mmCIF file of C-alpha atoms in Angstrom:
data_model
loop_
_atom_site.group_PDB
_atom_site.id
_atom_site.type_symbol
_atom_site.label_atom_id
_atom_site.label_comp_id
_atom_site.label_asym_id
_atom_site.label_seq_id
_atom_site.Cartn_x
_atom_site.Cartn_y
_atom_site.Cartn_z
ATOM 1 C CA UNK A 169 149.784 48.796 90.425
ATOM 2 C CA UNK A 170 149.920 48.588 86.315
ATOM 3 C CA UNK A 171 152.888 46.842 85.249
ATOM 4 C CA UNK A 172 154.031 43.723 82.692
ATOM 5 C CA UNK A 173 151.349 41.277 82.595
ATOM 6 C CA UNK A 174 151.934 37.499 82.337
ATOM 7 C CA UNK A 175 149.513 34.692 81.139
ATOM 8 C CA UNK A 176 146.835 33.754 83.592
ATOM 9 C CA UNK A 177 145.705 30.442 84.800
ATOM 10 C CA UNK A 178 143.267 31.715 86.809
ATOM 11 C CA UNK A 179 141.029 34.842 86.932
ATOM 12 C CA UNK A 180 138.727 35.078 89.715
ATOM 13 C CA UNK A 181 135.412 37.365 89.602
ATOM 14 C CA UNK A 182 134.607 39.096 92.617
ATOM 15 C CA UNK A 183 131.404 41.570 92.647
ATOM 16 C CA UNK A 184 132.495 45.262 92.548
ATOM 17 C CA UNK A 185 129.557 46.150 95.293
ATOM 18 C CA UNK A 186 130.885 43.646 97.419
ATOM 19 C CA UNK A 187 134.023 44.851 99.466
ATOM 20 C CA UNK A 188 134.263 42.620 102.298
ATOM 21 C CA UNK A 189 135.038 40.070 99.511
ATOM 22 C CA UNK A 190 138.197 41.495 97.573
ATOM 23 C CA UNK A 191 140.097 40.430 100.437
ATOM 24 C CA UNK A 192 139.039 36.931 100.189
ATOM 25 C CA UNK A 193 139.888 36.838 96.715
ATOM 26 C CA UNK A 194 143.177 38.196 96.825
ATOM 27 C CA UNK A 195 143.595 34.998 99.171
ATOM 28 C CA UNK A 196 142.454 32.684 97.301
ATOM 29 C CA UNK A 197 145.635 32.241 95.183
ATOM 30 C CA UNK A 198 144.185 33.048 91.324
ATOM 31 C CA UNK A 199 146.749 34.521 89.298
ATOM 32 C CA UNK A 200 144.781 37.292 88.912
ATOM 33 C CA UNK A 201 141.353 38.818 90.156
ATOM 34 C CA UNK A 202 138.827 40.722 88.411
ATOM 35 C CA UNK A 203 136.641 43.226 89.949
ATOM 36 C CA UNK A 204 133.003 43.149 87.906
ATOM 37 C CA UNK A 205 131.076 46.348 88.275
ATOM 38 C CA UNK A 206 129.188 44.864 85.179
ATOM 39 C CA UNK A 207 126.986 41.722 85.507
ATOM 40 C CA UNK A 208 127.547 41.325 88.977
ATOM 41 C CA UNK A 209 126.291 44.812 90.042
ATOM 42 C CA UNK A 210 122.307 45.922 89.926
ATOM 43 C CA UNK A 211 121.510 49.286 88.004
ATOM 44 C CA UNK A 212 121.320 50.810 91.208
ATOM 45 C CA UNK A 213 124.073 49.901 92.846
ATOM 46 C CA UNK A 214 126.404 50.892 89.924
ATOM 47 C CA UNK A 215 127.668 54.378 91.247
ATOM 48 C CA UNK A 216 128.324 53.226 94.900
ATOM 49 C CA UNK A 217 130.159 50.302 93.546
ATOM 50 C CA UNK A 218 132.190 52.414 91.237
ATOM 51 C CA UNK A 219 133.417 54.939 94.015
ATOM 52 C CA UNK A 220 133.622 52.039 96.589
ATOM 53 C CA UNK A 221 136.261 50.245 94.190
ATOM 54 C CA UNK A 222 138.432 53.197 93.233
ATOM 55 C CA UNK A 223 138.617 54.019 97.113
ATOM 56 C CA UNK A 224 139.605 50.399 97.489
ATOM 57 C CA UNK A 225 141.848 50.452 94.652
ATOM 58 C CA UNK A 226 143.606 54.351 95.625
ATOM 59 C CA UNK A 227 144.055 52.338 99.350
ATOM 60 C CA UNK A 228 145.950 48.627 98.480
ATOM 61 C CA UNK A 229 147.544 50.582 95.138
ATOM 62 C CA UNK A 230 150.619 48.894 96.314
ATOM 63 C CA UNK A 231 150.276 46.281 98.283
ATOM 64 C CA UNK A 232 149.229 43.091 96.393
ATOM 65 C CA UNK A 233 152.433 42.795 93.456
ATOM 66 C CA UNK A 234 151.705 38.797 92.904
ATOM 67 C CA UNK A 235 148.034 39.166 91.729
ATOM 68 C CA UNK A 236 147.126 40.837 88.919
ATOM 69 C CA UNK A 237 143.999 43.165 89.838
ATOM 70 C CA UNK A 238 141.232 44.254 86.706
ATOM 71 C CA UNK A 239 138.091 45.783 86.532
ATOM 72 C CA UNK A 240 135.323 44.499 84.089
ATOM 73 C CA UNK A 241 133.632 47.403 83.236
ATOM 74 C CA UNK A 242 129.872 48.108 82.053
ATOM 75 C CA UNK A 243 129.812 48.087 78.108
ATOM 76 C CA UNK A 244 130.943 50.936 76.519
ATOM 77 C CA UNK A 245 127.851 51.575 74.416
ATOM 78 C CA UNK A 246 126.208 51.871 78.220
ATOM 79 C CA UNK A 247 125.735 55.064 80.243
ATOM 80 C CA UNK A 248 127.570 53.458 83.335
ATOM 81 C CA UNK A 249 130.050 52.193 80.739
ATOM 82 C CA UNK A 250 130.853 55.968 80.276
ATOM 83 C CA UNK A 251 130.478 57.057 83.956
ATOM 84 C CA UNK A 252 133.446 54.044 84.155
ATOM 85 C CA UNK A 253 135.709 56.118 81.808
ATOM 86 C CA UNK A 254 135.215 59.357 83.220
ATOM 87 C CA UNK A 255 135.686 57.909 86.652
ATOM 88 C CA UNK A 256 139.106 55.761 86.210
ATOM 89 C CA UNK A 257 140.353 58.831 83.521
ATOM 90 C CA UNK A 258 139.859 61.107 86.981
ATOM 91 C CA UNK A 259 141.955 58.927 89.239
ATOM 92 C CA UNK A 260 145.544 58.599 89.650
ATOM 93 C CA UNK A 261 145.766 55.170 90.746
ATOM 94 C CA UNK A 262 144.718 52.320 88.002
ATOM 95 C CA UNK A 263 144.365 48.635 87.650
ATOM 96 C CA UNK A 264 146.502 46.004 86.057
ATOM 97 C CA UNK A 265 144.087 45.579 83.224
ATOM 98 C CA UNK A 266 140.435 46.658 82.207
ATOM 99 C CA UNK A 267 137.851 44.142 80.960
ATOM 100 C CA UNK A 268 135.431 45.340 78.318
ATOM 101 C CA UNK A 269 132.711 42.713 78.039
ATOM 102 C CA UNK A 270 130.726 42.054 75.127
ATOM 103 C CA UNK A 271 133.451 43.488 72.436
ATOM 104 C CA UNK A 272 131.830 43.179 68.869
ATOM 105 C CA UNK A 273 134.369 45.539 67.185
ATOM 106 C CA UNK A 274 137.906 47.007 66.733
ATOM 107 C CA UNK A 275 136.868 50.111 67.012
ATOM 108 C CA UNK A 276 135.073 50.652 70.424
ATOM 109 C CA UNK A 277 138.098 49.218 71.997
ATOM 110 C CA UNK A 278 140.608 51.556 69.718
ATOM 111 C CA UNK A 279 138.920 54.212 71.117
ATOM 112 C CA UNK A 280 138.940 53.000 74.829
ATOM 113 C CA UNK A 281 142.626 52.267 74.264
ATOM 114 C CA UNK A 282 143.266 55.306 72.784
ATOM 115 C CA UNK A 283 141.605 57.399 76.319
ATOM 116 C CA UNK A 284 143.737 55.140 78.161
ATOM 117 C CA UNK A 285 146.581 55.684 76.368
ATOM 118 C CA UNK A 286 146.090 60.110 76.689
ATOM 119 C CA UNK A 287 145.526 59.483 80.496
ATOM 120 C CA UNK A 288 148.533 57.189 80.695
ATOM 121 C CA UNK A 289 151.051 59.246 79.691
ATOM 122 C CA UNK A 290 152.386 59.852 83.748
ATOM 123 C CA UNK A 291 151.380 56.250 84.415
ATOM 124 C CA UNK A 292 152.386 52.626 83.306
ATOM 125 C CA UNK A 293 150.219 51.598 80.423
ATOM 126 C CA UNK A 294 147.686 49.642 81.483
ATOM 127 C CA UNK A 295 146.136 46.244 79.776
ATOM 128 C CA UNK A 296 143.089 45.499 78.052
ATOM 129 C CA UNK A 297 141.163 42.438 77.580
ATOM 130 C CA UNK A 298 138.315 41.887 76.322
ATOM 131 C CA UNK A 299 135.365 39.549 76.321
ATOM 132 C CA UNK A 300 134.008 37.674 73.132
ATOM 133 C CA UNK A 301 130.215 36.887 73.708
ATOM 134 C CA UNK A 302 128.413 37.670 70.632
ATOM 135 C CA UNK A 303 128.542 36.363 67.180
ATOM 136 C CA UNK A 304 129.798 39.789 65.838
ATOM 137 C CA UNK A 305 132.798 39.614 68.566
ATOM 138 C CA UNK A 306 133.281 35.486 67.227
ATOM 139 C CA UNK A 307 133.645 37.187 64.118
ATOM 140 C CA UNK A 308 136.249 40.014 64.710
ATOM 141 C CA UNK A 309 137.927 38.037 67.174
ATOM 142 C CA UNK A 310 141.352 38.764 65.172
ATOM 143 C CA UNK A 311 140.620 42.422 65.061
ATOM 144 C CA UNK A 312 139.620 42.298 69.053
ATOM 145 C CA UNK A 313 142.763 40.554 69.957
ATOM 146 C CA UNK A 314 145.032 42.790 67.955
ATOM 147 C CA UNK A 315 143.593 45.988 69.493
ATOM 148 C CA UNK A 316 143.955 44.481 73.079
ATOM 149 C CA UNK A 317 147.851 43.333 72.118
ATOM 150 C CA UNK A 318 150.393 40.938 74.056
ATOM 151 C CA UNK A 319 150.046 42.455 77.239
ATOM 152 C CA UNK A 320 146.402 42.129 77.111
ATOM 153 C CA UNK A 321 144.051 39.556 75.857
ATOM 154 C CA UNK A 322 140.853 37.720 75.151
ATOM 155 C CA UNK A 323 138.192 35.945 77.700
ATOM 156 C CA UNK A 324 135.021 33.603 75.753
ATOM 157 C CA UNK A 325 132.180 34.098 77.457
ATOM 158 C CA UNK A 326 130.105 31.236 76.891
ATOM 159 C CA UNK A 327 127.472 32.073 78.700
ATOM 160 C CA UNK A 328 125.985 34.857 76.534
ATOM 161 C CA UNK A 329 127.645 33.813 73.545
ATOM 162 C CA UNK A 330 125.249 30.398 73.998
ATOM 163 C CA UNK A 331 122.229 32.446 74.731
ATOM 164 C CA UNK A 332 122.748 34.393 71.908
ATOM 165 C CA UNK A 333 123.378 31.408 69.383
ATOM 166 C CA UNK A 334 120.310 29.560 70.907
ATOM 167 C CA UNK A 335 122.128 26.609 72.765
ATOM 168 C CA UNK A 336 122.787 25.371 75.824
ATOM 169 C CA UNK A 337 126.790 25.937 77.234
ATOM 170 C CA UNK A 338 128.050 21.962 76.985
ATOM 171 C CA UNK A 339 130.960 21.253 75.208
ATOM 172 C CA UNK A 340 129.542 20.560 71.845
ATOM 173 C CA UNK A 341 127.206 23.566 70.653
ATOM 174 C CA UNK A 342 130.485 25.662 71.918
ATOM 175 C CA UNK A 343 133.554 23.656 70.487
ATOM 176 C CA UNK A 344 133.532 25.725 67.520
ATOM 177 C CA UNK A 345 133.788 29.481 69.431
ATOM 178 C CA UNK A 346 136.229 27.697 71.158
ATOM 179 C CA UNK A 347 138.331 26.454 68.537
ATOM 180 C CA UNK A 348 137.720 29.477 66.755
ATOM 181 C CA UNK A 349 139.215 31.664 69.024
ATOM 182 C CA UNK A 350 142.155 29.386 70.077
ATOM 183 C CA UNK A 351 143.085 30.593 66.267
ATOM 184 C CA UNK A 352 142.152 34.111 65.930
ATOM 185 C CA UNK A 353 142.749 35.476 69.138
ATOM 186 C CA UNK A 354 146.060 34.041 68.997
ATOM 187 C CA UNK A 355 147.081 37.237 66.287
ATOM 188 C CA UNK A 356 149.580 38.988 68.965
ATOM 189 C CA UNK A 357 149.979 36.464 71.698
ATOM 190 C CA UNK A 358 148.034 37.811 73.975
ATOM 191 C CA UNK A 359 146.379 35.580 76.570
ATOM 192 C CA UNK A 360 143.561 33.239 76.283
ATOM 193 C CA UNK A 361 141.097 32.508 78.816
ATOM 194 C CA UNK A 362 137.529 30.261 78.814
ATOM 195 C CA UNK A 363 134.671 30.996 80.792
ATOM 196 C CA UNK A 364 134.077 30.183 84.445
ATOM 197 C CA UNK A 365 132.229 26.681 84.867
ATOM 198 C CA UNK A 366 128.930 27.726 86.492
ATOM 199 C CA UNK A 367 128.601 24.403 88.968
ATOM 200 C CA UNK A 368 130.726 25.353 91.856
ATOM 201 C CA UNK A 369 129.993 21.892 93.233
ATOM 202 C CA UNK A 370 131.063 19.599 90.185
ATOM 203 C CA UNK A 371 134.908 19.623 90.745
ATOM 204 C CA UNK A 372 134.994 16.401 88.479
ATOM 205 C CA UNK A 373 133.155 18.564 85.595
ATOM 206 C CA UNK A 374 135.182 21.650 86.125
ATOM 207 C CA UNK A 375 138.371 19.564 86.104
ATOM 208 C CA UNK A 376 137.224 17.676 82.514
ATOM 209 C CA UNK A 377 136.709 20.987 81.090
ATOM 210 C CA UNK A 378 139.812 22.442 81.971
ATOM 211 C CA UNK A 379 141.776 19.142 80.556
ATOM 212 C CA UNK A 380 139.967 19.899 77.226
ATOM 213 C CA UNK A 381 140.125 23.506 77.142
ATOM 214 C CA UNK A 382 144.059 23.171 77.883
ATOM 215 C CA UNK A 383 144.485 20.631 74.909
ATOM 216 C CA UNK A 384 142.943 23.136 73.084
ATOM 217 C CA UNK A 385 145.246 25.817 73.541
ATOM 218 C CA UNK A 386 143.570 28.088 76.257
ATOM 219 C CA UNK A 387 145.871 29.626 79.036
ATOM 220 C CA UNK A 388 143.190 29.156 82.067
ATOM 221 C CA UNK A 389 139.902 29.533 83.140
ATOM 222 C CA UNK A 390 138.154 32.039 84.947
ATOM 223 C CA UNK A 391 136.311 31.097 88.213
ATOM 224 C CA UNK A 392 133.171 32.096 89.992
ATOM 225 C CA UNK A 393 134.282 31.138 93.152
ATOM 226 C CA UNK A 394 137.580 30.528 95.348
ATOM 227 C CA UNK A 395 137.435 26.871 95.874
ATOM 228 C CA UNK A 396 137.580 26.421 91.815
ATOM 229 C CA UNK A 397 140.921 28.288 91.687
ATOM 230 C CA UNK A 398 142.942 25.406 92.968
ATOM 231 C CA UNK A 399 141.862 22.849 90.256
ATOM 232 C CA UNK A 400 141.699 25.292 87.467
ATOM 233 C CA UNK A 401 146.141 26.391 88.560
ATOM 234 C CA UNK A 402 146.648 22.771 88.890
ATOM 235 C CA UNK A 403 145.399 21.952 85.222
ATOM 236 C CA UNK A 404 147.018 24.644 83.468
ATOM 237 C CA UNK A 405 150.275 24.311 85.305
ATOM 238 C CA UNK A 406 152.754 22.507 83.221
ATOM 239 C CA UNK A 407 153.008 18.774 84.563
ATOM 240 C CA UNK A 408 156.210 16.765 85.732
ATOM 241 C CA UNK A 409 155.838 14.717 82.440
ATOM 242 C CA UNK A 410 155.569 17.872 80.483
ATOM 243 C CA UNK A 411 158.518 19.595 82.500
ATOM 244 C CA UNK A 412 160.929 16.962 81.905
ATOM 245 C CA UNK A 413 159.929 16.746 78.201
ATOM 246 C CA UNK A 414 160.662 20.448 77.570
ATOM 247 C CA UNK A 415 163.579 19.891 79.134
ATOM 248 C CA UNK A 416 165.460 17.341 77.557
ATOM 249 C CA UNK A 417 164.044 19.152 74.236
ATOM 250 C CA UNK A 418 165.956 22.028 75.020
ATOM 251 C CA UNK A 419 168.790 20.237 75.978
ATOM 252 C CA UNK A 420 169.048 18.393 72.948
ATOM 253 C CA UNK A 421 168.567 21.658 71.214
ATOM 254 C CA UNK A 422 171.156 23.489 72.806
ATOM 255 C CA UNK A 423 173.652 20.319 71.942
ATOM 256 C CA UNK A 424 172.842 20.495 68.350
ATOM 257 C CA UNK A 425 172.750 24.613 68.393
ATOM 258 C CA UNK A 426 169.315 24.298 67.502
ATOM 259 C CA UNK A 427 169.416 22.360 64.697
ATOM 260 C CA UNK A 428 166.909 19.491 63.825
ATOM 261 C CA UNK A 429 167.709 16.230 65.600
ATOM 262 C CA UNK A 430 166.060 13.440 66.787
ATOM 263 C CA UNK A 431 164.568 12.445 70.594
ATOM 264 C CA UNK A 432 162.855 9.588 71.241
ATOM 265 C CA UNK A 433 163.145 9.128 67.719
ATOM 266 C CA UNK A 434 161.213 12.156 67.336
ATOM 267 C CA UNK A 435 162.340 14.696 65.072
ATOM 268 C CA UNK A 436 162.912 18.040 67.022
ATOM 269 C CA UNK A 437 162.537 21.216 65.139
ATOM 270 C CA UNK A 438 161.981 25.148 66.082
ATOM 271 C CA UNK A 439 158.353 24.685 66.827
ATOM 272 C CA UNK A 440 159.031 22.339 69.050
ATOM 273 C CA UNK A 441 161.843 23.856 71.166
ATOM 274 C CA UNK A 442 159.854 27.094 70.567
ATOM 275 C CA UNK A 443 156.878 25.021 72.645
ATOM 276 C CA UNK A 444 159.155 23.522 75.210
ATOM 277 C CA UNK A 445 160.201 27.301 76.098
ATOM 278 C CA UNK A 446 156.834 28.079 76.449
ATOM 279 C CA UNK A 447 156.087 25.227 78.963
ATOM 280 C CA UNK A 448 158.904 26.050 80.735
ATOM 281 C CA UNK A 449 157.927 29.847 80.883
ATOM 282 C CA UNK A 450 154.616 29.218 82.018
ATOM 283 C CA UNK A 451 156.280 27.234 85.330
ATOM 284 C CA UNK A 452 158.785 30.436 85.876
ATOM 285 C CA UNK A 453 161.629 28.104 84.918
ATOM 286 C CA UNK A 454 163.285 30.635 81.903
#
């Protein structure tokens, strides 16, 4: 199941104690889904979710290639965050990626990596990303992102992050975690995704905040529930306009052999054929 990881538009959550929904999910048409055996679980369910979701995962280990499958494991300063380890270290089948939520530190996650790494060695090395929500994980977010790496990445979760800053989760008291991040967890171009909008109803509100989350520099969103995952793959897909601007920027760039010329009587340099690649990347064009 592990293999190269591309940048998400769309993560969905699903609860790990709740089987008879992975299917749904893996329907829904998110890039990738993610499997929460943290929040989403009760204390007691923990250990029948964590069995249920390796037998799920040691069943369908090869049959879903176009979605990208994680697990958001219980924090690894947690007894059920070790019972996690122990559990996916003892299996032979793994995940695309793990999520560690509330990462404060490089080290926690060197470690982690590192135990992946040792039970990797007759498997495909598998991703990390991990989950800034604390003002210690705002703070190492460079750190964080480094230890995760390009095939991995970083997801802002807003929604302890605000509790534990003492606001509420509109756009203003978070702007500068946002903007923060957009920056430092850009240190080995991993991926970059914002926290799920909590209204499932307000399509209008989900769609605003994707538009500014985009202009920001995010890659997608996560989602809460299937019927955001259409908006949030529609925002973060490149446009026409943008399509046919990276395209006549590389065109002009490959009749100039790169050099700096004008279009539109814009001046085109390498960042800017280095960002029309990108756009044309993300829509599987190059």
């Amino acid at each position: 199941m592990s293999g190269q990881m591309k940048t998400f538009r769309s993560l969905l959550f699903v609860p790990g104690s709740r089987p008879d929904r992975f299917e749904k999910a893996l329907a829904a048409g998110a890039d990738s889904i993610c499997i929460d055996l943290e929040d989403a679980v009760p204390p007691q369910d923990k250990a029948a979710a964590r069995a249920g979701v390796i037998g799920w995962l040691e069943a369908n280990a090869e049959s879903y290639p176009a979605c990208a499958i994680g697990i958001r494991m219980n924090g690894l300063d947690t007894l059920d965050g070790l019972k996690d380890i122990i559990a996916f270290s003892e299996t032979s089948t793994r995940p695309n990626f793990f999520m560690v939520p509330k990462a404060s530190s490089h080290s926690a996650l060197a470690n982690f990596a590192q135990l992946l790494a040792i039970r990797s060695l007759n498997h495909k090395p598998v991703a990390l990303w991990a989950v800034v929500e604390t003002v210690d994980g705002l703070k190492n977010a460079s750190d964080i992102a480094g230890t995760c790496g390009s095939r991995g990445g970083v997801l802002f979760g807003g929604a302890d992050y605000s509790l534990a800053i003492g606001t509420s989760m509109d756009w203003e008291p978070l702007f500068h975690a946002r903007s923060t991040l957009a920056t430092e967890a850009r240190v080995t171009n991993g991926g970059l995704m914002d926290v799920p909008y909590l209204n499932v109803k307000d399509e209008e509100g989900l769609r605003a905040e994707c538009v500014r989350v985009k202009a920001l520099g995010f890659d997608g969103k996560a989602c809460i529930h299937p019927s955001q995952v259409a908006i949030v793959n529609e925002v973060f897909s490149p446009s026409e306009a943008e399509l046919d601007w990276a395209k006549r920027v590389i065109e002009a760039g490959m009749s100039q052999d790169n050099r700096a010329v004008l279009l539109d009587g814009k001046l085109l340099d390498i960042p800017v054929y280095l960002r029309a690649e990108r756009i044309l990347s993300k829509a599987g064009m190059i």
